[in-house]
């Protein structure tokens, strides 16, 4: 091996030497290398923010499993069901969840699953079980599950604002004519 000099017979460090002349044969690339300018590549189309048509969906949480319902709703809030989905934009739709008090969890979670919050003061930790929170504020259970499945940044907070959760079947969004959303049948609690 030669040093820094222009040695013509330099062997590659790994594997045998290859002949690269066949890559640029005239019948395939017309003698030009296959490099393209960035402008010639496929581009991701970005939808203008004002052109996004947001739909309203209605989800009935009665006899639904908490986590399975939350994943489906979070996906719609992110906009993953739309062909114009863009990860760094809020392209999602509005979701109205009713009957939040009838959500189900499996196993011993009603007695063992804990919800924590802190007042910000020393010793201000409050701990509550799923059962007691479901009696007190059932909307918070669904909201917290869905919020945890959204991005944890300003974009996620913007997506979270499109979620509306209500106890019972009544909601104030009938003027928006929300379409009933059929969830995956496996999301139904057995």
XYZ file of N, CA and C in Angstrom:
570
model
N 0.830 -1.196 0.000
C 0.000 0.000 0.000
C 0.860 1.240 0.000
N 0.378 2.200 -0.724
C 1.096 3.461 -0.767
C 0.583 4.380 0.320
N 1.358 5.387 0.659
C 0.954 6.352 1.679
C 0.025 7.378 1.070
N 0.390 8.651 1.270
C -0.440 9.729 0.755
C -0.197 9.975 -0.723
N 0.766 9.325 -1.275
C 1.063 9.518 -2.688
C -0.043 8.969 -3.569
N -0.015 9.279 -4.830
C -1.056 8.873 -5.761
C -0.860 7.450 -6.238
N -0.889 6.499 -5.356
C -0.710 5.099 -5.719
C -1.919 4.620 -6.501
N -1.717 4.051 -7.663
C -2.809 3.632 -8.534
C -3.439 2.332 -8.072
N -2.725 1.517 -7.353
C -3.276 0.215 -6.974
C -3.642 0.199 -5.492
N -4.518 1.088 -5.094
C -4.965 1.121 -3.705
C -6.126 0.149 -3.564
N -6.013 -0.779 -2.619
C -7.077 -1.753 -2.393
C -8.078 -1.152 -1.414
N -9.340 -1.512 -1.577
C -10.316 -1.024 -0.601
C -10.062 -1.672 0.758
N -10.446 -0.990 1.780
C -10.185 -1.480 3.124
C -11.030 -2.698 3.453
N -12.284 -2.720 3.000
C -13.176 -3.834 3.281
C -13.650 -4.445 1.966
N -13.508 -5.747 1.797
C -14.022 -6.462 0.635
C -13.178 -6.240 -0.610
N -13.512 -6.976 -1.655
C -12.743 -6.863 -2.898
C -13.078 -5.576 -3.643
N -12.174 -5.181 -4.531
C -12.402 -3.998 -5.343
C -13.539 -4.263 -6.317
N -14.369 -3.251 -6.546
C -15.508 -3.415 -7.446
C -15.352 -2.509 -8.644
N -15.962 -2.934 -9.730
C -15.944 -2.124 -10.939
C -17.254 -1.328 -10.986
N -17.166 -0.010 -10.847
C -18.364 0.835 -10.802
C -18.752 1.389 -12.158
N -18.085 1.002 -13.209
C -18.412 1.565 -14.520
C -19.754 1.065 -15.023
N -20.194 -0.116 -14.574
C -21.471 -0.638 -15.066
C -22.658 0.130 -14.500
N -22.462 0.864 -13.403
C -23.565 1.632 -12.820
C -24.031 2.747 -13.741
N -23.087 3.308 -14.483
C -23.425 4.451 -15.311
C -23.391 4.107 -16.793
N -23.826 2.924 -17.134
C -23.821 2.542 -18.547
C -24.846 3.376 -19.301
N -24.607 3.587 -20.575
C -25.436 4.500 -21.363
C -26.852 3.985 -21.568
N -27.068 2.670 -21.512
C -28.426 2.177 -21.737
C -29.336 2.425 -20.544
N -28.789 2.661 -19.353
C -29.628 2.885 -18.181
C -29.744 4.366 -17.856
N -28.593 5.065 -17.701
C -28.611 6.444 -17.242
C -28.135 7.426 -18.292
N -27.895 7.015 -19.495
C -27.396 7.886 -20.560
C -26.077 8.539 -20.168
N -25.242 7.821 -19.452
C -23.919 8.314 -19.109
C -23.893 9.289 -17.957
N -25.048 9.743 -17.459
C -25.083 10.689 -16.355
C -25.328 9.942 -15.049
N -24.729 10.366 -13.975
C -24.993 9.695 -12.695
C -26.448 9.895 -12.277
N -26.971 8.999 -11.446
C -28.401 9.056 -11.095
C -28.735 10.094 -10.045
N -27.869 11.044 -9.789
C -28.165 12.073 -8.787
C -29.182 13.061 -9.337
N -30.104 13.479 -8.443
C -31.100 14.468 -8.820
C -30.978 15.663 -7.891
N -31.413 16.780 -8.367
C -31.456 17.950 -7.505
C -32.598 17.786 -6.518
N -32.513 18.459 -5.403
C -33.543 18.333 -4.362
C -34.909 18.748 -4.889
N -34.968 19.690 -5.804
C -36.247 20.138 -6.329
C -36.946 19.108 -7.191
N -36.199 18.112 -7.678
C -36.791 17.107 -8.547
C -37.327 15.915 -7.769
N -37.052 15.850 -6.468
C -37.523 14.711 -5.683
C -38.993 14.873 -5.350
N -39.584 13.784 -4.886
C -40.968 13.859 -4.450
C -41.044 14.746 -3.220
N -42.023 15.616 -3.196
C -42.183 16.519 -2.076
C -43.436 16.158 -1.296
N -43.371 16.348 -0.001
C -44.552 16.165 0.833
C -45.423 17.397 0.681
N -46.686 17.186 0.370
C -47.572 18.338 0.217
C -48.033 18.789 1.598
N -47.898 20.067 1.863
C -48.335 20.627 3.123
C -49.666 21.327 2.919
N -50.699 20.882 3.627
C -51.988 21.554 3.461
C -51.977 22.911 4.147
N -52.496 23.952 3.491
C -52.615 25.245 4.171
C -53.529 25.110 5.388
N -53.169 25.761 6.470
C -53.902 25.607 7.729
C -55.371 25.999 7.557
N -55.639 27.058 6.775
C -57.030 27.504 6.632
C -57.848 26.605 5.713
N -57.191 25.709 4.963
C -57.944 24.835 4.056
C -58.309 23.497 4.687
N -57.887 23.260 5.922
C -58.177 21.979 6.579
C -59.649 21.955 6.970
N -60.359 20.952 6.477
C -61.785 20.802 6.779
C -61.921 19.883 7.981
N -62.255 20.444 9.122
C -62.343 19.653 10.352
C -63.747 19.095 10.521
N -63.806 17.787 10.698
C -65.073 17.099 10.933
C -65.328 17.015 12.435
N -66.572 16.728 12.805
C -66.943 16.487 14.200
C -67.412 15.048 14.311
N -66.873 14.321 15.287
C -67.248 12.929 15.515
C -67.817 12.772 16.914
N -68.779 11.869 17.043
C -69.413 11.564 18.327
C -69.059 10.133 18.712
N -68.490 9.959 19.900
C -68.095 8.640 20.385
C -68.871 8.341 21.653
N -69.540 7.187 21.683
C -70.256 6.744 22.875
C -69.330 5.829 23.663
N -68.991 6.221 24.890
C -68.032 5.468 25.705
C -68.684 4.343 26.500
N -69.976 4.141 26.319
C -70.651 3.103 27.103
C -70.091 1.722 26.762
N -69.681 0.981 27.797
C -69.115 -0.377 27.681
C -67.864 -0.429 26.807
N -67.129 0.663 26.710
C -65.873 0.663 25.963
C -64.715 0.532 26.944
N -63.654 -0.145 26.513
C -62.445 -0.237 27.323
C -61.689 1.082 27.217
N -61.221 1.590 28.354
C -60.627 2.923 28.424
C -59.465 3.101 27.448
N -58.470 2.235 27.490
C -57.287 2.400 26.653
C -57.571 2.256 25.177
N -58.431 1.320 24.824
C -58.743 1.089 23.408
C -59.522 2.258 22.822
N -60.439 2.821 23.609
C -61.161 4.009 23.148
C -60.196 5.188 23.025
N -59.297 5.327 23.994
C -58.383 6.468 24.004
C -57.450 6.450 22.800
N -56.956 5.276 22.386
C -56.052 5.230 21.231
C -56.762 5.641 19.953
N -57.990 5.194 19.776
C -58.743 5.548 18.567
C -59.035 7.052 18.533
N -59.452 7.605 19.674
C -59.787 9.025 19.731
C -58.523 9.875 19.533
N -57.412 9.477 20.157
C -56.160 10.240 20.009
C -55.700 10.250 18.556
N -55.904 9.135 17.860
C -55.522 9.056 16.448
C -56.341 10.037 15.605
N -57.624 10.168 15.913
C -58.479 11.101 15.173
C -58.115 12.544 15.519
N -57.819 12.814 16.789
C -57.414 14.173 17.184
C -56.118 14.584 16.496
N -55.212 13.641 16.290
C -53.955 13.941 15.580
C -54.185 14.119 14.092
N -55.236 13.502 13.540
C -55.520 13.620 12.116
C -54.977 12.472 11.304
N -54.646 11.361 11.958
C -54.047 10.240 11.243
C -55.032 9.543 10.313
N -56.318 9.811 10.466
C -57.309 9.211 9.573
C -57.481 10.026 8.289
N -56.830 11.185 8.198
C -56.950 12.040 7.019
C -55.784 11.804 6.067
N -56.017 11.832 4.758
C -54.915 11.696 3.816
C -53.947 12.869 3.868
N -54.386 14.006 4.420
C -53.514 15.180 4.498
C -52.743 15.230 5.812
N -52.604 14.089 6.513
C -51.901 14.061 7.803
C -50.471 14.550 7.646
N -50.103 15.480 8.499
C -48.740 15.994 8.543
C -48.325 15.993 10.012
N -47.209 15.329 10.357
C -46.873 15.160 11.778
C -46.703 16.459 12.555
N -46.213 17.519 11.916
C -45.941 18.740 12.661
C -47.067 19.767 12.573
N -48.210 19.394 11.978
C -49.367 20.293 11.914
C -50.560 19.659 12.600
N -51.464 20.493 13.060
C -52.697 19.999 13.668
C -53.736 19.831 12.564
N -53.819 18.622 12.008
C -54.769 18.343 10.926
C -55.942 17.505 11.409
N -56.086 17.370 12.720
C -57.088 16.469 13.282
C -58.489 17.039 13.299
N -59.416 16.180 13.704
C -60.828 16.521 13.769
C -61.267 16.679 15.225
N -62.468 17.223 15.414
C -63.051 17.365 16.740
C -63.698 16.045 17.147
N -63.614 15.714 18.431
C -64.233 14.488 18.937
C -65.031 14.832 20.189
N -66.298 14.395 20.209
C -67.170 14.553 21.369
C -67.380 13.165 21.956
N -67.012 12.978 23.223
C -67.183 11.695 23.898
C -68.309 11.850 24.916
N -69.315 10.983 24.822
C -70.438 11.008 25.762
C -70.440 9.714 26.572
N -71.217 9.712 27.662
C -71.311 8.569 28.584
C -69.950 8.223 29.189
N -69.211 9.237 29.595
C -67.882 9.006 30.158
C -67.944 8.205 31.448
N -69.067 8.270 32.159
C -69.173 7.548 33.431
C -69.343 6.043 33.241
N -69.578 5.598 31.980
C -69.808 4.170 31.719
C -68.593 3.495 31.085
N -67.432 4.144 31.150
C -66.206 3.558 30.613
C -65.793 2.374 31.490
N -65.152 1.374 30.886
C -64.768 0.154 31.603
C -63.250 0.012 31.631
N -62.758 -0.651 32.655
C -61.366 -1.100 32.712
C -61.390 -2.563 33.146
N -60.324 -3.294 32.845
C -60.318 -4.730 33.119
C -59.666 -5.042 34.460
N -59.900 -6.255 34.930
C -59.236 -6.759 36.125
C -59.592 -5.986 37.376
N -58.578 -5.777 38.227
C -58.785 -5.088 39.500
C -58.475 -3.597 39.406
N -58.397 -3.080 38.175
C -58.049 -1.674 38.010
C -59.020 -0.716 38.696
N -60.331 -1.008 38.752
C -61.194 -0.040 39.454
C -60.751 0.232 40.896
N -60.225 -0.768 41.575
C -59.773 -0.580 42.952
C -58.286 -0.206 43.035
N -57.471 -0.623 42.037
C -56.030 -0.483 42.164
C -55.427 0.658 41.340
N -56.082 1.060 40.259
C -55.510 2.129 39.426
C -55.625 3.451 40.174
N -54.498 4.185 40.246
C -54.457 5.426 41.010
C -54.268 6.629 40.089
N -54.929 7.706 40.450
C -54.776 8.982 39.751
C -54.176 9.969 40.740
N -53.054 10.583 40.349
C -52.346 11.505 41.238
C -52.406 12.921 40.668
N -52.505 13.869 41.572
C -52.378 15.268 41.181
C -51.699 15.995 42.334
N -51.094 17.113 42.033
C -50.334 17.837 43.053
C -50.715 19.301 43.019
N -50.907 19.880 44.208
C -51.320 21.279 44.300
C -50.164 22.233 44.023
N -48.924 21.717 44.078
C -47.759 22.568 43.907
C -47.184 23.015 45.242
N -47.887 22.774 46.332
C -47.414 23.110 47.674
C -46.714 21.893 48.282
N -45.826 22.092 49.223
C -45.180 20.937 49.867
C -46.211 20.025 50.522
N -46.117 18.749 50.245
C -47.068 17.784 50.798
C -48.430 17.838 50.141
N -48.526 18.436 48.962
C -49.819 18.634 48.314
C -50.230 17.539 47.357
N -49.673 16.336 47.481
C -50.026 15.233 46.585
C -51.393 14.670 46.976
N -52.279 14.563 46.015
C -53.596 13.951 46.224
C -53.646 12.677 45.389
N -54.043 11.577 45.990
C -54.118 10.288 45.308
C -55.553 9.791 45.402
N -56.050 9.268 44.260
C -57.443 8.840 44.191
C -57.532 7.593 43.330
N -58.414 6.650 43.687
C -58.565 5.440 42.884
C -59.483 5.706 41.694
N -59.458 4.783 40.737
C -60.314 4.879 39.561
C -61.786 4.965 39.976
N -62.188 4.106 40.926
C -63.597 4.079 41.364
C -64.059 5.418 41.915
N -63.256 5.994 42.811
C -63.692 7.242 43.441
C -63.694 8.403 42.447
N -62.708 8.410 41.534
C -62.688 9.471 40.525
C -63.834 9.302 39.530
N -64.220 8.055 39.251
C -65.333 7.812 38.333
C -66.649 8.306 38.942
N -66.778 8.196 40.241
C -67.981 8.720 40.904
C -67.974 10.248 40.917
N -66.792 10.822 41.150
C -66.681 12.267 41.337
C -66.645 13.026 40.015
N -65.644 12.752 39.170
C -65.477 13.460 37.887
C -65.122 12.430 36.818
N -66.092 11.729 36.242
C -65.772 10.674 35.270
C -65.133 11.202 33.985
N -65.382 12.474 33.649
C -64.794 13.038 32.435
C -63.271 13.075 32.515
N -62.753 13.306 33.714
C -61.306 13.449 33.879
C -60.560 12.161 33.524
N -61.163 11.016 33.770
C -60.516 9.730 33.467
C -60.272 9.616 31.968
N -61.302 9.901 31.181
C -61.184 9.787 29.720
C -60.234 10.854 29.192
N -60.356 12.071 29.696
C -59.487 13.169 29.242
C -58.022 12.855 29.507
N -57.718 12.333 30.693
C -56.333 12.054 31.064
C -55.750 10.920 30.216
N -56.557 9.902 29.934
C -56.086 8.778 29.112
C -55.769 9.242 27.694
N -56.628 10.072 27.124
C -56.422 10.544 25.744
C -55.269 11.544 25.688
N -55.176 12.440 26.676
C -54.123 13.444 26.678
C -52.742 12.794 26.740
N -52.637 11.677 27.450
C -51.368 10.975 27.544
C -50.929 10.336 26.245
N -51.852 10.209 25.275
C -51.533 9.598 23.990
C -51.300 10.635 22.895
N -51.335 11.896 23.240
C -51.057 12.974 22.288
C -49.620 13.457 22.488
N -49.054 14.170 21.525
C -47.700 14.699 21.707
C -47.619 15.591 22.945
N -46.503 15.507 23.663
C -46.341 16.263 24.904
C -45.621 17.582 24.612
N -46.298 18.452 23.857
C -45.732 19.761 23.515
C -46.890 20.693 23.152
N -46.571 21.855 22.618
C -47.607 22.837 22.287
C -48.579 22.295 21.248
N -48.074 21.490 20.314
C -48.950 20.907 19.296
C -49.956 19.955 19.935
N -49.509 19.146 20.891
C -50.403 18.229 21.591
C -51.459 18.972 22.392
N -51.081 20.092 22.995
C -52.063 20.876 23.751
C -53.111 21.477 22.828
N -52.696 21.861 21.627
C -53.649 22.392 20.647
C -54.605 21.290 20.188
N -54.086 20.077 19.980
C -54.935 18.952 19.587
C -55.919 18.601 20.702
N -55.455 18.686 21.942
C -56.284 18.322 23.096
C -57.490 19.238 23.223
N -57.367 20.483 22.765
C -58.490 21.422 22.845
C -59.668 21.005 21.967
N -59.435 20.101 21.021
C -60.522 19.656 20.147
C -61.286 18.472 20.737
N -60.923 18.053 21.952
C -61.608 16.953 22.628
C -62.651 17.516 23.578
N -63.869 16.990 23.495
C -64.958 17.407 24.380
C -65.527 16.141 25.025
N -65.485 16.055 26.351
C -65.938 14.858 27.067
C -67.071 15.256 28.000
N -68.156 14.437 27.987
C -69.335 14.745 28.797
C -69.855 13.504 29.498
N -70.403 13.737 30.699
C -71.086 12.698 31.446
C -72.523 12.648 30.927
N -73.041 11.462 30.677
C -74.391 11.335 30.142
C -74.398 11.458 28.620
N -75.599 11.439 28.054
C -75.719 11.439 26.593
C -75.869 12.839 26.008
N -76.108 13.839 26.844
C -76.332 15.199 26.353
C -75.001 15.925 26.136
N -74.951 16.730 25.065
C -73.779 17.566 24.817
C -74.234 18.815 24.066
N -73.501 19.934 24.205
C -73.927 21.192 23.584
C -73.428 21.393 22.154
N -73.012 20.321 21.482
C -72.415 20.470 20.146
C -73.310 19.918 19.040
N -74.609 19.871 19.270
C -75.512 19.323 18.254
C -75.555 20.204 17.004
N -75.256 21.508 17.127
C -75.256 22.397 15.970
C -74.152 22.023 14.979
N -73.083 21.384 15.459
C -71.990 20.969 14.578
C -72.298 19.658 13.855
N -73.394 19.013 14.211
C -73.834 17.749 13.606
C -72.713 16.704 13.620
N -72.256 16.286 14.813
C -71.184 15.284 14.862
C -71.653 13.945 14.319
N -70.801 13.315 13.529
C -71.119 12.000 12.969
C -70.772 10.929 13.987
N -71.646 9.936 14.190
C -71.291 8.860 15.129
C -70.102 8.067 14.578
N -69.150 7.827 15.451
C -67.927 7.122 15.056
C -67.994 5.692 15.561
N -67.872 4.743 14.638
C -67.867 3.330 15.011
C -66.441 2.940 15.375
N -66.258 2.546 16.622
C -64.934 2.115 17.067
C -64.730 0.654 16.716
N -63.495 0.229 16.821
C -63.139 -1.166 16.589
C -63.944 -2.047 17.547
N -64.596 -3.122 17.058
C -65.408 -3.955 17.949
C -64.622 -4.545 19.113
N -63.306 -4.715 18.966
C -62.509 -5.277 20.062
C -62.351 -4.287 21.202
N -62.725 -3.012 20.983
C -62.616 -2.019 22.039
C -63.734 -2.168 23.071
N -64.788 -2.894 22.731
C -65.903 -3.082 23.630
C -65.508 -4.021 24.755
N -65.812 -3.623 25.991
C -65.487 -4.466 27.138
C -66.369 -5.700 27.128
N -65.766 -6.829 27.467
C -66.505 -8.094 27.453
C -67.233 -8.313 28.751
